[in-house]
PDB file of C-alpha atoms in Angstrom:
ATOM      1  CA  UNK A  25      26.658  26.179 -17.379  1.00 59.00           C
ATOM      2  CA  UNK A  26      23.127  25.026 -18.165  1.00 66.00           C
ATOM      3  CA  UNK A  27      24.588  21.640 -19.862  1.00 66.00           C
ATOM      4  CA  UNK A  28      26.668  21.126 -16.514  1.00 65.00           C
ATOM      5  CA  UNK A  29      23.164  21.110 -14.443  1.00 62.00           C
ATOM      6  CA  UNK A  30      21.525  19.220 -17.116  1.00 57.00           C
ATOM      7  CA  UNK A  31      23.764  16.662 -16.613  1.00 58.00           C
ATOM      8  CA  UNK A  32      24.263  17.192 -12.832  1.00 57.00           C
ATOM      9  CA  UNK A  33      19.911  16.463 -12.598  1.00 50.00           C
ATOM     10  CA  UNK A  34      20.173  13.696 -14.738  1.00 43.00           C
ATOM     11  CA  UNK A  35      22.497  11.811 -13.078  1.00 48.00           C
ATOM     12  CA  UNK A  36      21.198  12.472  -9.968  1.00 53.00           C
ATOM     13  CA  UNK A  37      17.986  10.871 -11.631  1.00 47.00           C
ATOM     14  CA  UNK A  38      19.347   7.710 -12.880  1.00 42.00           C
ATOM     15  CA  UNK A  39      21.856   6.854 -10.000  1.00 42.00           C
ATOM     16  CA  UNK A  40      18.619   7.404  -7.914  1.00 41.00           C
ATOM     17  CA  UNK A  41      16.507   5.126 -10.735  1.00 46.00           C
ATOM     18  CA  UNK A  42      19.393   2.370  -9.772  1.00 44.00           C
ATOM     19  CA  UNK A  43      19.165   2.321  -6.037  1.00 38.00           C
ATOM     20  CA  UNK A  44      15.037   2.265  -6.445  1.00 40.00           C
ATOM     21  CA  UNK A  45      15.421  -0.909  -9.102  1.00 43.00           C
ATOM     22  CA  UNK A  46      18.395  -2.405  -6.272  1.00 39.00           C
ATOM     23  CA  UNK A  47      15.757  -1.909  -3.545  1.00 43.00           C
ATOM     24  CA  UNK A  48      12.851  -3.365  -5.143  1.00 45.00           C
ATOM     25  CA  UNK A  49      15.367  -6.138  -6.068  1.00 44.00           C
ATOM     26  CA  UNK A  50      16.108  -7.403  -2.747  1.00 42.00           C
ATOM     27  CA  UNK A  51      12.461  -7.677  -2.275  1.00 45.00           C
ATOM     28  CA  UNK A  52      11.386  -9.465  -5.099  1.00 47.00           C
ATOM     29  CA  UNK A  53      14.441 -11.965  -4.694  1.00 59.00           C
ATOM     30  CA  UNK A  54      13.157 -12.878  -1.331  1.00 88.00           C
ATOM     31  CA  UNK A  55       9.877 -13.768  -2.068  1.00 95.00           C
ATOM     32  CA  UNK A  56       8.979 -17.103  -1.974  1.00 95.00           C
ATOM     33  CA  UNK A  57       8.678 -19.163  -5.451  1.00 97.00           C
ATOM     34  CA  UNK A  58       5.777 -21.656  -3.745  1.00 95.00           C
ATOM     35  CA  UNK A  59       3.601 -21.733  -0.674  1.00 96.00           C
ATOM     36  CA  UNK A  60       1.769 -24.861   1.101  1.00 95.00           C
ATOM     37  CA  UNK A  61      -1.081 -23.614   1.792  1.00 96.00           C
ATOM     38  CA  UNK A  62      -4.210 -25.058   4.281  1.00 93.00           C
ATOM     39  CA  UNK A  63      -6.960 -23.526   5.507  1.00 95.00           C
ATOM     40  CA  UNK A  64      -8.727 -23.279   9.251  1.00 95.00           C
ATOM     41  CA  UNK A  65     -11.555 -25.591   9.674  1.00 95.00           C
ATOM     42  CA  UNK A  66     -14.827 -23.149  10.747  1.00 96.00           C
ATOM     43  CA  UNK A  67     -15.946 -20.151   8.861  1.00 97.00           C
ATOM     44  CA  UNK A  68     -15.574 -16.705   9.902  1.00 97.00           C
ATOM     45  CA  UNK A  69     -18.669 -15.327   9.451  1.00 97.00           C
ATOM     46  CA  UNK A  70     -21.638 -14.927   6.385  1.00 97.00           C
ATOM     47  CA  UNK A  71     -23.160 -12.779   4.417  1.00 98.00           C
ATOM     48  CA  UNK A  72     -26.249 -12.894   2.288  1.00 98.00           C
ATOM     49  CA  UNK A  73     -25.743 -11.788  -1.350  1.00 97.00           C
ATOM     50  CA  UNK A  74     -29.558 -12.207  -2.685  1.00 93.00           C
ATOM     51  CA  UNK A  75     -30.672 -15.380  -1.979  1.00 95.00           C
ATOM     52  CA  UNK A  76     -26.967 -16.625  -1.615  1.00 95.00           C
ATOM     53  CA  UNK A  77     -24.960 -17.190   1.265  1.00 97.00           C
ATOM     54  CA  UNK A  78     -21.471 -15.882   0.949  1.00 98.00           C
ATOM     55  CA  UNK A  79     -18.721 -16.906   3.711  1.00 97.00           C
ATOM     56  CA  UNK A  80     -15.189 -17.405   4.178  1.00 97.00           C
ATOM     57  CA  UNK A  81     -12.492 -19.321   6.095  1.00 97.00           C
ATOM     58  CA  UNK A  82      -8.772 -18.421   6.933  1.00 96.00           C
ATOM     59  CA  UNK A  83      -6.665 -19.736   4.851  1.00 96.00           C
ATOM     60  CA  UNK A  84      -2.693 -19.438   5.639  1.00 94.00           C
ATOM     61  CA  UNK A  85       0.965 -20.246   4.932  1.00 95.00           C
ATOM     62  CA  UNK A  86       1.476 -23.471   7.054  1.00 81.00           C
ATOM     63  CA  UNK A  87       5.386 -21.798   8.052  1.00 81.00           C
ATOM     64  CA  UNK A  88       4.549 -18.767   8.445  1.00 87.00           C
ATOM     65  CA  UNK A  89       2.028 -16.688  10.217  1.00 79.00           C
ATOM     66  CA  UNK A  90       3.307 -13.214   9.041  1.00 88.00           C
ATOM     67  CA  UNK A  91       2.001 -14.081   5.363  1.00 95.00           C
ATOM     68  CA  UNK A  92      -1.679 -12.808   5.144  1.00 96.00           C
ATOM     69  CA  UNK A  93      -3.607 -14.704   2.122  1.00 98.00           C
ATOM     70  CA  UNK A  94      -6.680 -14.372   0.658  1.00 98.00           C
ATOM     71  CA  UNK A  95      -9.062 -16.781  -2.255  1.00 97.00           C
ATOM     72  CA  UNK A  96      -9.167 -15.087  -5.542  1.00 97.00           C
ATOM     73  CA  UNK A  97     -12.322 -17.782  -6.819  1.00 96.00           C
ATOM     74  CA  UNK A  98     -15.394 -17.803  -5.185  1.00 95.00           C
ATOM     75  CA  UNK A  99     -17.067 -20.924  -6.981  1.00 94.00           C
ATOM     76  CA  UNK A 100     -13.361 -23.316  -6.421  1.00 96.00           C
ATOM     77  CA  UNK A 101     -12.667 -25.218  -2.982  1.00 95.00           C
ATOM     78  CA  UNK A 102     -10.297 -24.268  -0.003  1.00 95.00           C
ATOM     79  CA  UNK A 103      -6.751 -25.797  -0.207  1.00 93.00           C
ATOM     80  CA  UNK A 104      -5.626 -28.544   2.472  1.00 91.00           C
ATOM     81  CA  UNK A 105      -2.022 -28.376   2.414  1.00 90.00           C
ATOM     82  CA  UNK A 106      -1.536 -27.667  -1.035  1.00 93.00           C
ATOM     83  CA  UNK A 107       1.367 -26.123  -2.692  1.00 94.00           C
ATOM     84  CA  UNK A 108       1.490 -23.158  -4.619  1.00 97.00           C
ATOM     85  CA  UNK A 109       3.248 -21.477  -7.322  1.00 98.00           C
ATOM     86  CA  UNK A 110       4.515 -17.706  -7.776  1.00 98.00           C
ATOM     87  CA  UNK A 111       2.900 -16.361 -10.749  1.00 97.00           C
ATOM     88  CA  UNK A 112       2.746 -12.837 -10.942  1.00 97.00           C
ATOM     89  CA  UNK A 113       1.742  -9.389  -9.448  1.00 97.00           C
ATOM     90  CA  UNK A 114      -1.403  -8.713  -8.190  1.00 97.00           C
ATOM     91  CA  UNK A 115      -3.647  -6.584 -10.355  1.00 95.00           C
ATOM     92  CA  UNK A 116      -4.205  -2.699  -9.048  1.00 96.00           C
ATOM     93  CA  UNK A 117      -8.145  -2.800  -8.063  1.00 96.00           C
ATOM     94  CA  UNK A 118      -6.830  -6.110  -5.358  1.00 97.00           C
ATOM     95  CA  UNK A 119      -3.990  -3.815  -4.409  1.00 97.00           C
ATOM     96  CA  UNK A 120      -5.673  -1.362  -3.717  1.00 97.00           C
ATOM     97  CA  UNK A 121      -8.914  -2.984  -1.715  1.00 98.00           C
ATOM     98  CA  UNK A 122      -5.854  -4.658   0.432  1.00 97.00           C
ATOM     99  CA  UNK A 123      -4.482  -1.198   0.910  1.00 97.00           C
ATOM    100  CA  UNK A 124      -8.386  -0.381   2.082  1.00 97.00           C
ATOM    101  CA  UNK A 125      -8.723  -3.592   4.109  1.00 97.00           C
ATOM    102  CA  UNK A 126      -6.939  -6.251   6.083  1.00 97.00           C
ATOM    103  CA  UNK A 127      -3.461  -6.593   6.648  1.00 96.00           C
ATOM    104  CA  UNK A 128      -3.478  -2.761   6.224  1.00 95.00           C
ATOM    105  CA  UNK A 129      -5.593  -1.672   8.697  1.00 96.00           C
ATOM    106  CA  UNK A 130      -6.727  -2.641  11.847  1.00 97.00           C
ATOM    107  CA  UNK A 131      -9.600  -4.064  13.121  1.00 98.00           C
ATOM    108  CA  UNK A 132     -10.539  -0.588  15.151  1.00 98.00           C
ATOM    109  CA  UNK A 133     -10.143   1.616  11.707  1.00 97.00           C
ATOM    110  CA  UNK A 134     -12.990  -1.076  10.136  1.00 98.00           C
ATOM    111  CA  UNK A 135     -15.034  -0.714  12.959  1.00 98.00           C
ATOM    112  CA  UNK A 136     -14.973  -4.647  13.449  1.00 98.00           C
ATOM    113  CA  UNK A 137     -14.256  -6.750  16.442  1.00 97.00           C
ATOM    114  CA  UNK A 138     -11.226  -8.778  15.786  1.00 98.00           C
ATOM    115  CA  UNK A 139      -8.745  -9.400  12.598  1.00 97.00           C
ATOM    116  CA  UNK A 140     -10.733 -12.482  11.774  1.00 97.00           C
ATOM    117  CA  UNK A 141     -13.389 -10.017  10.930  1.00 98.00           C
ATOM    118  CA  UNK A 142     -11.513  -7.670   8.792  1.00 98.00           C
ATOM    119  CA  UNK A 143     -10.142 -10.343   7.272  1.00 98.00           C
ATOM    120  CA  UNK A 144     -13.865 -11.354   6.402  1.00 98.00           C
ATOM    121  CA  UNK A 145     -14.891  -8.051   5.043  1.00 98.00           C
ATOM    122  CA  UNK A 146     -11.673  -7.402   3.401  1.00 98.00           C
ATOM    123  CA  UNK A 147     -12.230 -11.151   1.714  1.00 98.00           C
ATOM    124  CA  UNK A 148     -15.846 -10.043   0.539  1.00 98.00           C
ATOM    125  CA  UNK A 149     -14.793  -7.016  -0.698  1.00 98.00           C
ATOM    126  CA  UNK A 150     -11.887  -8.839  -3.242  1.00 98.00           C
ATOM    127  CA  UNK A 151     -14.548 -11.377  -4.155  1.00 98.00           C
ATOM    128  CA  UNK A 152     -17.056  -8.370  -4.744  1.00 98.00           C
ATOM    129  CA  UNK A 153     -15.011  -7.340  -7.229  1.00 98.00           C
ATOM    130  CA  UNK A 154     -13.912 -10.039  -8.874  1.00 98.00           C
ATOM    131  CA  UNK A 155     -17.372 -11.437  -9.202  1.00 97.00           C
ATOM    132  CA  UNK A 156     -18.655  -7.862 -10.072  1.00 97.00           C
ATOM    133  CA  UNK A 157     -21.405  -7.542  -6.813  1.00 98.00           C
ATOM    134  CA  UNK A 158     -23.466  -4.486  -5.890  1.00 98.00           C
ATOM    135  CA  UNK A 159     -21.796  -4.336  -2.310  1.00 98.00           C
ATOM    136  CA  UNK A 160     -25.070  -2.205  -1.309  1.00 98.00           C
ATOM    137  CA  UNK A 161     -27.238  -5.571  -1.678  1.00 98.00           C
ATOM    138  CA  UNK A 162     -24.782  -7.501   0.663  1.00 98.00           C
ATOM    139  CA  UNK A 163     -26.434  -8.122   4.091  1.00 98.00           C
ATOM    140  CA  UNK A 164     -26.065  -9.601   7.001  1.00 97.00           C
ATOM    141  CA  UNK A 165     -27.338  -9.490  10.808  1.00 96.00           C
ATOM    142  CA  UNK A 166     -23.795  -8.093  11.363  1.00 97.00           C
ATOM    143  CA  UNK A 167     -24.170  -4.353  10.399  1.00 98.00           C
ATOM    144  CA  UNK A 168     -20.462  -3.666  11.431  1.00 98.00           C
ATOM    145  CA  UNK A 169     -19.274  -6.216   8.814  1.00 98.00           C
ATOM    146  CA  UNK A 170     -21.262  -5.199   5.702  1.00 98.00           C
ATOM    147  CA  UNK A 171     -20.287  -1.740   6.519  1.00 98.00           C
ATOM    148  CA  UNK A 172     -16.617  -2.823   6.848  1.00 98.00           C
ATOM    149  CA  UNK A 173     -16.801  -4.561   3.054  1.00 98.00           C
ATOM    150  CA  UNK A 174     -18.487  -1.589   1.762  1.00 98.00           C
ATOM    151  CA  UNK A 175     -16.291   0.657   2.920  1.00 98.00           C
ATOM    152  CA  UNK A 176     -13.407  -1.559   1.768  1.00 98.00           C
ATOM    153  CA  UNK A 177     -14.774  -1.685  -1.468  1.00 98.00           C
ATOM    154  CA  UNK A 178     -15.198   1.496  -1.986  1.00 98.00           C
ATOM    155  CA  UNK A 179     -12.197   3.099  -0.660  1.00 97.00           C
ATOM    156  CA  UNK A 180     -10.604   0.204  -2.379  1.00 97.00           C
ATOM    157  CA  UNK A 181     -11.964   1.486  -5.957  1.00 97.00           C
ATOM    158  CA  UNK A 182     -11.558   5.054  -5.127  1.00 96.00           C
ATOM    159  CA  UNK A 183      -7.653   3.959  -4.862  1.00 91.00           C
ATOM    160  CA  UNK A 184      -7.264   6.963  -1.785  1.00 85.00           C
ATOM    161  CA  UNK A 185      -5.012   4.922   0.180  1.00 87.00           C
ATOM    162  CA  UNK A 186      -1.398   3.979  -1.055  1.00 92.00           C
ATOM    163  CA  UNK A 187      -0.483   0.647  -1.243  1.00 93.00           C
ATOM    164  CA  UNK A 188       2.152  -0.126   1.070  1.00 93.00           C
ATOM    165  CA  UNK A 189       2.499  -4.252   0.371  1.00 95.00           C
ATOM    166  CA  UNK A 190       3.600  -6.389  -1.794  1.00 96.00           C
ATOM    167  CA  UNK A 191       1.038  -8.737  -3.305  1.00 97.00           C
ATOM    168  CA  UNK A 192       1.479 -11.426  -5.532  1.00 98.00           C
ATOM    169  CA  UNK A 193      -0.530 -14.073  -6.906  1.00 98.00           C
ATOM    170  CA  UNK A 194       0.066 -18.066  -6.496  1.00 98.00           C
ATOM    171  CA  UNK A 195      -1.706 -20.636  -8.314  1.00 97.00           C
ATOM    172  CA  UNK A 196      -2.057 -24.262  -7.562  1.00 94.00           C
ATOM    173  CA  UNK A 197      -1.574 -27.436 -10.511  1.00 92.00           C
ATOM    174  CA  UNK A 198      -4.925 -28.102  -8.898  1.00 94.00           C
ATOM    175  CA  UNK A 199      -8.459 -26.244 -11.153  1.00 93.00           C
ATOM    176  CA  UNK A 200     -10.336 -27.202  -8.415  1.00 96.00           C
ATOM    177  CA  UNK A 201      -8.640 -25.020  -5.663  1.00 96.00           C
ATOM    178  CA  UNK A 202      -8.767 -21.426  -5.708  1.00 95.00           C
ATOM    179  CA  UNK A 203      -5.647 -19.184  -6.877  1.00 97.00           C
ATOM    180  CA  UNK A 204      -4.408 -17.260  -3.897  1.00 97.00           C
ATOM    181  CA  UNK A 205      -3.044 -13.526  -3.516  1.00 98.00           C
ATOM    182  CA  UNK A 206      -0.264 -13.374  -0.605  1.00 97.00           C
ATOM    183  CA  UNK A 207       0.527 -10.420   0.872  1.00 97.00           C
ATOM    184  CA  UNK A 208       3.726  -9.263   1.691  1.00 96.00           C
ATOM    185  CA  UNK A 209       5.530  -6.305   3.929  1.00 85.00           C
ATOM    186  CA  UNK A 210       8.691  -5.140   2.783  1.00 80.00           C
ATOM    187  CA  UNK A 211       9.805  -5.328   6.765  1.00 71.00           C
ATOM    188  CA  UNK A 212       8.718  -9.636   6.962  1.00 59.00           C
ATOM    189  CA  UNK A 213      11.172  -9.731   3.292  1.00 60.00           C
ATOM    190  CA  UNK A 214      14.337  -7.707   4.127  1.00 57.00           C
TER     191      UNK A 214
END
C-alpha cells in the first residue's frame, strides 16, 4: 500500500514538474530575440550623489509600449534606435528591486507623482546597486523621490516582495551604449 502512494505522490509531482516546465515554455518562446531600442529626449528628474549629479531618461521599445526597460551602465550613453540582443536572465538583486519598484508598483504605493517618477527612483535604485551607492547619501530637492529609491532599494535587497515578471537582459554590438534589462508580464507574452 505505501509503494502504491509513493508512486501515486510522485507522479503527481513530475506530471505537475511537466506542465510548470510547458508553462514557462510558452513564455520564454515568446520573448523577443532583439529589441530597437531609443530613448525620450529630456530627463526625468536628478539626484545628487556627492558632488555628482545622477539623472535618467526613458528609454523604450520603439513597437511596443507595454515593454518597460531600464540602463544597466551608468558611465555608457543612451541608445537612439539601436538594436538589441537577448542574452540572458536578469540577476536576482535587479529582480527583485523591479519587484520593489516600477512596473510593479504604482506610482501611489512609491509615494511619487506620476510613472515617470517611479520609473526614476526605480532606475536609481538598479544603478545604486550596480554601482554599489550608499542610497542614504542620495539627495535631492525632491524628498518624495529619494525616499521612493530608498525604499526601492531596500525592499529590493530585503527580497520581501515576489517577483512577478520576467526580466531579461539585452545587449547591444555597440560598448558605448548601455546593456538594457526588459521587463516582461507573463499576460503582454501569452
Amino acid at each position: 500500500m505505501k509503494i502504491k502512494r509513493k508512486i501515486k505522490n510522485l507522479t503527481i509531482i513530475a506530471l505537475g514538474i511537466m506542465l510548470l516546465n510547458i508553462f514557462m515554455g510558452a513564455y520564454t518562446n515568446k520573448i523577443p530575440e532583439k529589441l530597437v531600442v531609443t530613448t525620450e529626449k529630456n530627463k526625468i528628474s536628478e539626484v545628487k550623489y556627492g558632488r555628482y549629479n545622477i539623472n535618467a531618461k526613458r528609454i523604450y521599445v520603439a513597437d511596443n509600449e507595454n515593454i518597460v526597460l531600464y540602463c544597466l551602465e551608468i558611465d555608457k550613453g543612451y541608445p537612439a534606435s539601436h538594436i538589441f540582443m537577448l542574452d540572458k536572465d536578469a540577476e536576482k538583486e535587479i529582480s527583485s528591486i523591479i519587484a520593489a519598484g516600477y512596473p510593479s508598483k504604482e506610482p501611489e504605493e512609491l509615494n511619487v507623482k506620476n510613472e515617470n517618477e517611479a520609473y526614476f527612483a526605480t532606475q536609481i535604485a538598479i544603478w545604486s546597486y550596480l554601482e554599489g551607492y550608499d542610497v542614504n547619501r542620495i539627495t535631492s530637492e525632491d524628498i518624495n523621490i529619494v525616499n521612493a529609491i530608498r525604499q526601492i532599494y531596500n525592499e529590493g535587497m530585503s527580497y520581501s516582495h515576489p517577483i512577478t515578471t520576467i526580466n531579461k537582459v539585452y545587449i547591444s554590438d555597440n560598448n558605448s551604449i548601455q546593456n538594457l534589462i526588459a521587463i516582461f508580464r507573463p499576460a503582454q507574452l501569452g
